[in-house]
């Protein structure tokens, strides 16, 4: 609990209407989309400018108060759960698109802009912002930057990191830094822009961003390949890349996911199939046509029982939306869905899916696996019930084995969801003692009193968070 | 001067043939491609493995000896000049391509591989590594990574940073970290990969890298647009981008550069022209043809006196090679060429070129300006004589004004050459006091005794290095 004097200072800095501490407000900001994680903040503040954020950070710094910056709280790693209480900074007021610069192909935004609104705005102007996390209807760009969000178009276009050119951020000491700019090239000192992208609010509070845009692809086509055997789907992924085609999207749904998604979305997915691939290509019409034909042929050659092109943008959109709804669809079946994002080199996708299925069986659990096959970024999603502590313990053991397997295959514990609190105990498995040491040194250098999102990324123990 | 006991330890660790300290050897490693910078190392070592580098770093750490890791020394910012003596680590023995993984489209390399050799090797396998610094015939990939090198294809394909997926590096404490992997997505902790890329050897010694490859574009075409007026060339650059075409290359040569390059390379450049643009597009044949036609038309509409397509790959290659030879061509005219890389948003290129010309005139100097117009990354190159201290003082004043102007236009002091020793006094102009503070904090956290490439990036004074 923070002292009332601190709240009074925040009210004096921002005005009473922008400082909330009712129990209802605290409850609303006590959790994010991560199951089983909740902690009450002491106060929620609504800054209107970088200067407001500076005032907040300075008050927190002087009083040793934890700071958790937060977008829409869609993250799945407990990243915005205020584990040690303190001040939650939320960006509802700082939700403006500040400038579209068509000459330099940049967009300057405040952190509170909703990702999908921003993407639509950009597309209206014939331009393209590729990163499209599944949560984009709700998520904010500030949250995407803090988490280095991925999405379905990552295979061809990369992730959020690849589209952030510059940042304005408030450091733990209350100073403002401005990194990068409307620049394709900038090597003036360390790459602070990319150090802050994906730093999960632990190094600075981001208050403005310059994003890179690219021309809108002229056209896009969609393919659905159905397989009896999951291995054939995985082989198709490898074959497409080996034939030097990089499609926009190469999504994988396993049998369990197909059933769940079809029951939810009714888009005509073949519920008896072993796996499906949702494949998209965009670009110049000639190239898209050629690539789509080639990929259809490859999928057929590798044993797809059917390969169908979407006949219209509506049909394609229904398929995409169905895929994006996979998590929601799973969430209808059991009280708790725990979705992970272990990621492997793409050549190891089949092996990883098999391992997930074996591990699931071993622990007597129910899993749906889907994800970005082209990226090797899978989302094994356990259907469980947080109130069943015995089952949750098995889920945790299963995840431990999945992470270990992913690392053994040259992969990582998290491809796009972040470490947060959930995966902090496993970070060392990926980066090693020396890697953790280096990351901790950076954290301590920039935030010596551990005020920025404490309890995230780094864990004192190697134990899981459910236990 | 380091003590002979240290040399003896290095000999014991590596073998006598891999530890040099003759005066001749020290002289060879006392400078890089930066004019007017020279400092003698105490010893030069030739490690054969990451473990060797670890042994070297540990000896240096225990004895407080400076460490300068070095590729071919082509850098233009004094980045590899051993300002405080100590040990130069050179990677001639660690020059192997370790693995081409065609399924995951990655290449694993040691730092000493020559950039162009690597690019040719990859292209023989139908794959593409886009970053192509002008020094690539001589430069090493390790040097490219340390400097985050750019090149002529940066506009469309990005820079070295965008192609580094993972690194093995030895920290100042002698520990080895392994970052990233053969992974399109990895958000496990801070982005150490990109923090090390462009850190100029000040945070760690890079001993291995996993690089991202992409499919080789099917075809490429080249266009040369000639202008009487530099402004028309700059307007053409803006118009091309505004028409949503992102060419591979959009190179600018001003009148002075055209003359110098033509006298050197004899490729038929129009020596009376005010400026030329060298434009290239690659990709699928249909798209390349269409883009090239559109760009040719745009250039004509904006006043180009001639727009010609290269008739063969030989002709195109001659033009590219001529452009790449711009620095060598300038170097024939005067004893000293000082080439800078102030970078601005691309919409400000014309304004920046005008400012460079005004500043040059004001200080009575001779300049050739060329560079990556599509990136806003210009290379004003002063033709001077380092022995003429009075003129060098004027050159330095001119650069100060050029950097200030670039920053005023929303640009940076260095787009691709790095800060090194040359631009250390100006770094604060770009990143501010708070930015320098954050960078210094990171440096101190990872290298508390300032052993890794001391004297680079950070400057005690705001004075220039020539004075």
PDB file of C-alpha atoms in Angstrom, chain A residues 247-385:
ATOM      1  CA  UNK A 247       4.205 -16.281 -48.182  1.00  0.00           C
ATOM      2  CA  UNK A 248       2.646 -13.602 -46.016  1.00  0.00           C
ATOM      3  CA  UNK A 249       0.975 -16.151 -43.795  1.00  0.00           C
ATOM      4  CA  UNK A 250       1.497 -19.869 -43.170  1.00  0.00           C
ATOM      5  CA  UNK A 251      -0.819 -20.787 -40.306  1.00  0.00           C
ATOM      6  CA  UNK A 252      -1.199 -24.249 -38.870  1.00  0.00           C
ATOM      7  CA  UNK A 253      -4.234 -25.672 -37.049  1.00  0.00           C
ATOM      8  CA  UNK A 254      -4.149 -29.181 -35.589  1.00  0.00           C
ATOM      9  CA  UNK A 255      -7.134 -31.511 -35.472  1.00  0.00           C
ATOM     10  CA  UNK A 256      -8.314 -30.459 -32.030  1.00  0.00           C
ATOM     11  CA  UNK A 257      -8.147 -26.773 -32.980  1.00  0.00           C
ATOM     12  CA  UNK A 258     -10.005 -27.306 -36.259  1.00  0.00           C
ATOM     13  CA  UNK A 259     -12.938 -28.845 -34.398  1.00  0.00           C
ATOM     14  CA  UNK A 260     -13.054 -26.151 -31.763  1.00  0.00           C
ATOM     15  CA  UNK A 261     -12.746 -23.299 -34.264  1.00  0.00           C
ATOM     16  CA  UNK A 262     -15.361 -24.726 -36.637  1.00  0.00           C
ATOM     17  CA  UNK A 263     -17.838 -25.168 -33.789  1.00  0.00           C
ATOM     18  CA  UNK A 264     -17.283 -21.518 -32.915  1.00  0.00           C
ATOM     19  CA  UNK A 265     -16.981 -19.813 -36.291  1.00  0.00           C
ATOM     20  CA  UNK A 266     -18.846 -22.065 -38.793  1.00  0.00           C
ATOM     21  CA  UNK A 267     -16.624 -21.272 -41.760  1.00  0.00           C
ATOM     22  CA  UNK A 268     -16.664 -24.779 -43.205  1.00  0.00           C
ATOM     23  CA  UNK A 269     -13.415 -26.167 -41.820  1.00  0.00           C
ATOM     24  CA  UNK A 270     -13.118 -29.957 -42.329  1.00  0.00           C
ATOM     25  CA  UNK A 271     -13.540 -31.211 -38.773  1.00  0.00           C
ATOM     26  CA  UNK A 272     -12.185 -34.681 -39.538  1.00  0.00           C
ATOM     27  CA  UNK A 273      -8.894 -33.399 -40.982  1.00  0.00           C
ATOM     28  CA  UNK A 274      -5.588 -34.086 -39.239  1.00  0.00           C
ATOM     29  CA  UNK A 275      -4.364 -30.548 -39.839  1.00  0.00           C
ATOM     30  CA  UNK A 276      -4.959 -27.539 -42.054  1.00  0.00           C
ATOM     31  CA  UNK A 277      -2.675 -24.841 -43.356  1.00  0.00           C
ATOM     32  CA  UNK A 278      -4.040 -21.374 -43.968  1.00  0.00           C
ATOM     33  CA  UNK A 279      -1.750 -19.849 -46.567  1.00  0.00           C
ATOM     34  CA  UNK A 280      -1.763 -16.289 -47.875  1.00  0.00           C
ATOM     35  CA  UNK A 281       0.327 -14.402 -50.322  1.00  0.00           C
ATOM     36  CA  UNK A 282       0.203 -10.705 -51.114  1.00  0.00           C
ATOM     37  CA  UNK A 283       1.961  -8.431 -53.576  1.00  0.00           C
ATOM     38  CA  UNK A 284       1.752  -7.748 -57.297  1.00  0.00           C
ATOM     39  CA  UNK A 285      -1.085  -9.746 -58.934  1.00  0.00           C
ATOM     40  CA  UNK A 286       1.203 -11.703 -61.288  1.00  0.00           C
ATOM     41  CA  UNK A 287       3.470 -12.769 -58.461  1.00  0.00           C
ATOM     42  CA  UNK A 288       0.629 -13.626 -56.107  1.00  0.00           C
ATOM     43  CA  UNK A 289      -1.058 -15.779 -58.761  1.00  0.00           C
ATOM     44  CA  UNK A 290       2.168 -17.606 -59.537  1.00  0.00           C
ATOM     45  CA  UNK A 291       3.077 -18.172 -55.890  1.00  0.00           C
ATOM     46  CA  UNK A 292      -0.424 -19.344 -54.996  1.00  0.00           C
ATOM     47  CA  UNK A 293      -0.397 -21.834 -57.892  1.00  0.00           C
ATOM     48  CA  UNK A 294       3.024 -23.122 -56.925  1.00  0.00           C
ATOM     49  CA  UNK A 295       2.094 -23.476 -53.267  1.00  0.00           C
ATOM     50  CA  UNK A 296      -1.183 -25.243 -54.103  1.00  0.00           C
ATOM     51  CA  UNK A 297       0.756 -27.695 -56.261  1.00  0.00           C
ATOM     52  CA  UNK A 298       3.361 -28.312 -53.545  1.00  0.00           C
ATOM     53  CA  UNK A 299       0.665 -28.968 -50.946  1.00  0.00           C
ATOM     54  CA  UNK A 300      -1.058 -31.431 -53.280  1.00  0.00           C
ATOM     55  CA  UNK A 301       2.205 -33.196 -54.048  1.00  0.00           C
ATOM     56  CA  UNK A 302       2.870 -33.573 -50.352  1.00  0.00           C
ATOM     57  CA  UNK A 303      -0.451 -35.290 -49.768  1.00  0.00           C
ATOM     58  CA  UNK A 304      -3.018 -32.610 -49.020  1.00  0.00           C
ATOM     59  CA  UNK A 305      -6.470 -34.168 -49.361  1.00  0.00           C
ATOM     60  CA  UNK A 306      -7.824 -30.863 -50.621  1.00  0.00           C
ATOM     61  CA  UNK A 307      -6.404 -27.456 -51.517  1.00  0.00           C
ATOM     62  CA  UNK A 308      -8.915 -24.686 -52.042  1.00  0.00           C
ATOM     63  CA  UNK A 309      -8.569 -21.058 -52.920  1.00  0.00           C
ATOM     64  CA  UNK A 310     -10.830 -18.567 -51.196  1.00  0.00           C
ATOM     65  CA  UNK A 311     -13.267 -17.326 -53.830  1.00  0.00           C
ATOM     66  CA  UNK A 312     -13.667 -13.862 -52.445  1.00  0.00           C
ATOM     67  CA  UNK A 313     -12.149 -11.470 -49.956  1.00  0.00           C
ATOM     68  CA  UNK A 314     -15.183 -12.191 -47.709  1.00  0.00           C
ATOM     69  CA  UNK A 315     -14.392 -15.902 -47.732  1.00  0.00           C
ATOM     70  CA  UNK A 316     -10.696 -15.219 -47.072  1.00  0.00           C
ATOM     71  CA  UNK A 317     -11.579 -12.848 -44.283  1.00  0.00           C
ATOM     72  CA  UNK A 318     -13.852 -15.444 -42.695  1.00  0.00           C
ATOM     73  CA  UNK A 319     -10.956 -17.923 -42.663  1.00  0.00           C
ATOM     74  CA  UNK A 320      -8.546 -15.381 -41.205  1.00  0.00           C
ATOM     75  CA  UNK A 321     -11.057 -14.315 -38.582  1.00  0.00           C
ATOM     76  CA  UNK A 322     -11.694 -17.949 -37.699  1.00  0.00           C
ATOM     77  CA  UNK A 323      -7.968 -18.454 -37.199  1.00  0.00           C
ATOM     78  CA  UNK A 324      -7.707 -15.316 -35.090  1.00  0.00           C
ATOM     79  CA  UNK A 325     -10.631 -16.570 -33.008  1.00  0.00           C
ATOM     80  CA  UNK A 326      -8.840 -19.807 -32.108  1.00  0.00           C
ATOM     81  CA  UNK A 327      -8.102 -18.690 -28.556  1.00  0.00           C
ATOM     82  CA  UNK A 328     -11.651 -17.397 -27.990  1.00  0.00           C
ATOM     83  CA  UNK A 329     -13.015 -20.638 -29.418  1.00  0.00           C
ATOM     84  CA  UNK A 330     -10.904 -22.694 -27.025  1.00  0.00           C
ATOM     85  CA  UNK A 331     -11.954 -20.474 -24.144  1.00  0.00           C
ATOM     86  CA  UNK A 332     -15.595 -21.581 -24.592  1.00  0.00           C
ATOM     87  CA  UNK A 333     -14.797 -25.170 -23.687  1.00  0.00           C
ATOM     88  CA  UNK A 334     -13.098 -24.968 -20.344  1.00  0.00           C
ATOM     89  CA  UNK A 335     -12.914 -22.286 -17.643  1.00  0.00           C
ATOM     90  CA  UNK A 336      -9.201 -21.716 -18.191  1.00  0.00           C
ATOM     91  CA  UNK A 337      -7.152 -21.674 -21.382  1.00  0.00           C
ATOM     92  CA  UNK A 338      -3.404 -21.412 -21.093  1.00  0.00           C
ATOM     93  CA  UNK A 339      -1.801 -20.537 -24.387  1.00  0.00           C
ATOM     94  CA  UNK A 340       1.929 -20.730 -24.826  1.00  0.00           C
ATOM     95  CA  UNK A 341       4.242 -19.705 -27.637  1.00  0.00           C
ATOM     96  CA  UNK A 342       7.272 -21.938 -27.624  1.00  0.00           C
ATOM     97  CA  UNK A 343       9.041 -21.325 -30.920  1.00  0.00           C
ATOM     98  CA  UNK A 344      11.428 -23.496 -32.913  1.00  0.00           C
ATOM     99  CA  UNK A 345      13.359 -23.230 -36.203  1.00  0.00           C
ATOM    100  CA  UNK A 346      10.719 -23.806 -38.867  1.00  0.00           C
ATOM    101  CA  UNK A 347      12.325 -27.079 -39.943  1.00  0.00           C
ATOM    102  CA  UNK A 348      11.459 -28.466 -36.488  1.00  0.00           C
ATOM    103  CA  UNK A 349       7.726 -27.719 -36.485  1.00  0.00           C
ATOM    104  CA  UNK A 350       6.565 -31.321 -37.040  1.00  0.00           C
ATOM    105  CA  UNK A 351       8.895 -32.635 -34.373  1.00  0.00           C
ATOM    106  CA  UNK A 352       7.680 -29.983 -31.955  1.00  0.00           C
ATOM    107  CA  UNK A 353       3.986 -30.708 -32.590  1.00  0.00           C
ATOM    108  CA  UNK A 354       4.615 -34.423 -32.019  1.00  0.00           C
ATOM    109  CA  UNK A 355       6.443 -33.629 -28.782  1.00  0.00           C
ATOM    110  CA  UNK A 356       3.571 -31.417 -27.617  1.00  0.00           C
ATOM    111  CA  UNK A 357       1.116 -34.244 -28.251  1.00  0.00           C
ATOM    112  CA  UNK A 358       3.279 -36.793 -26.420  1.00  0.00           C
ATOM    113  CA  UNK A 359       3.790 -34.522 -23.444  1.00  0.00           C
ATOM    114  CA  UNK A 360       0.072 -33.730 -23.319  1.00  0.00           C
ATOM    115  CA  UNK A 361      -0.804 -37.393 -23.305  1.00  0.00           C
ATOM    116  CA  UNK A 362       1.782 -38.160 -20.657  1.00  0.00           C
ATOM    117  CA  UNK A 363       0.175 -35.650 -18.300  1.00  0.00           C
ATOM    118  CA  UNK A 364      -3.411 -36.550 -19.202  1.00  0.00           C
ATOM    119  CA  UNK A 365      -4.256 -33.077 -20.524  1.00  0.00           C
ATOM    120  CA  UNK A 366      -6.286 -31.570 -23.322  1.00  0.00           C
ATOM    121  CA  UNK A 367      -4.463 -29.384 -25.838  1.00  0.00           C
ATOM    122  CA  UNK A 368      -5.205 -27.482 -29.059  1.00  0.00           C
ATOM    123  CA  UNK A 369      -2.134 -26.530 -31.060  1.00  0.00           C
ATOM    124  CA  UNK A 370      -2.201 -23.839 -33.708  1.00  0.00           C
ATOM    125  CA  UNK A 371       0.071 -21.049 -34.755  1.00  0.00           C
ATOM    126  CA  UNK A 372       2.454 -19.491 -37.171  1.00  0.00           C
ATOM    127  CA  UNK A 373       4.031 -22.565 -38.770  1.00  0.00           C
ATOM    128  CA  UNK A 374       6.163 -20.528 -41.150  1.00  0.00           C
ATOM    129  CA  UNK A 375       7.800 -18.864 -38.147  1.00  0.00           C
ATOM    130  CA  UNK A 376       8.059 -22.075 -36.131  1.00  0.00           C
ATOM    131  CA  UNK A 377       5.924 -20.157 -33.637  1.00  0.00           C
ATOM    132  CA  UNK A 378       3.364 -22.573 -32.186  1.00  0.00           C
ATOM    133  CA  UNK A 379       0.604 -21.946 -29.703  1.00  0.00           C
ATOM    134  CA  UNK A 380      -0.098 -25.105 -27.694  1.00  0.00           C
ATOM    135  CA  UNK A 381      -3.215 -24.145 -25.753  1.00  0.00           C
ATOM    136  CA  UNK A 382      -4.198 -26.192 -22.734  1.00  0.00           C
ATOM    137  CA  UNK A 383      -7.871 -26.388 -21.864  1.00  0.00           C
ATOM    138  CA  UNK A 384      -8.031 -26.605 -18.123  1.00  0.00           C
ATOM    139  CA  UNK A 385      -9.523 -25.156 -14.958  1.00  0.00           C
TER     140      UNK A 385
END
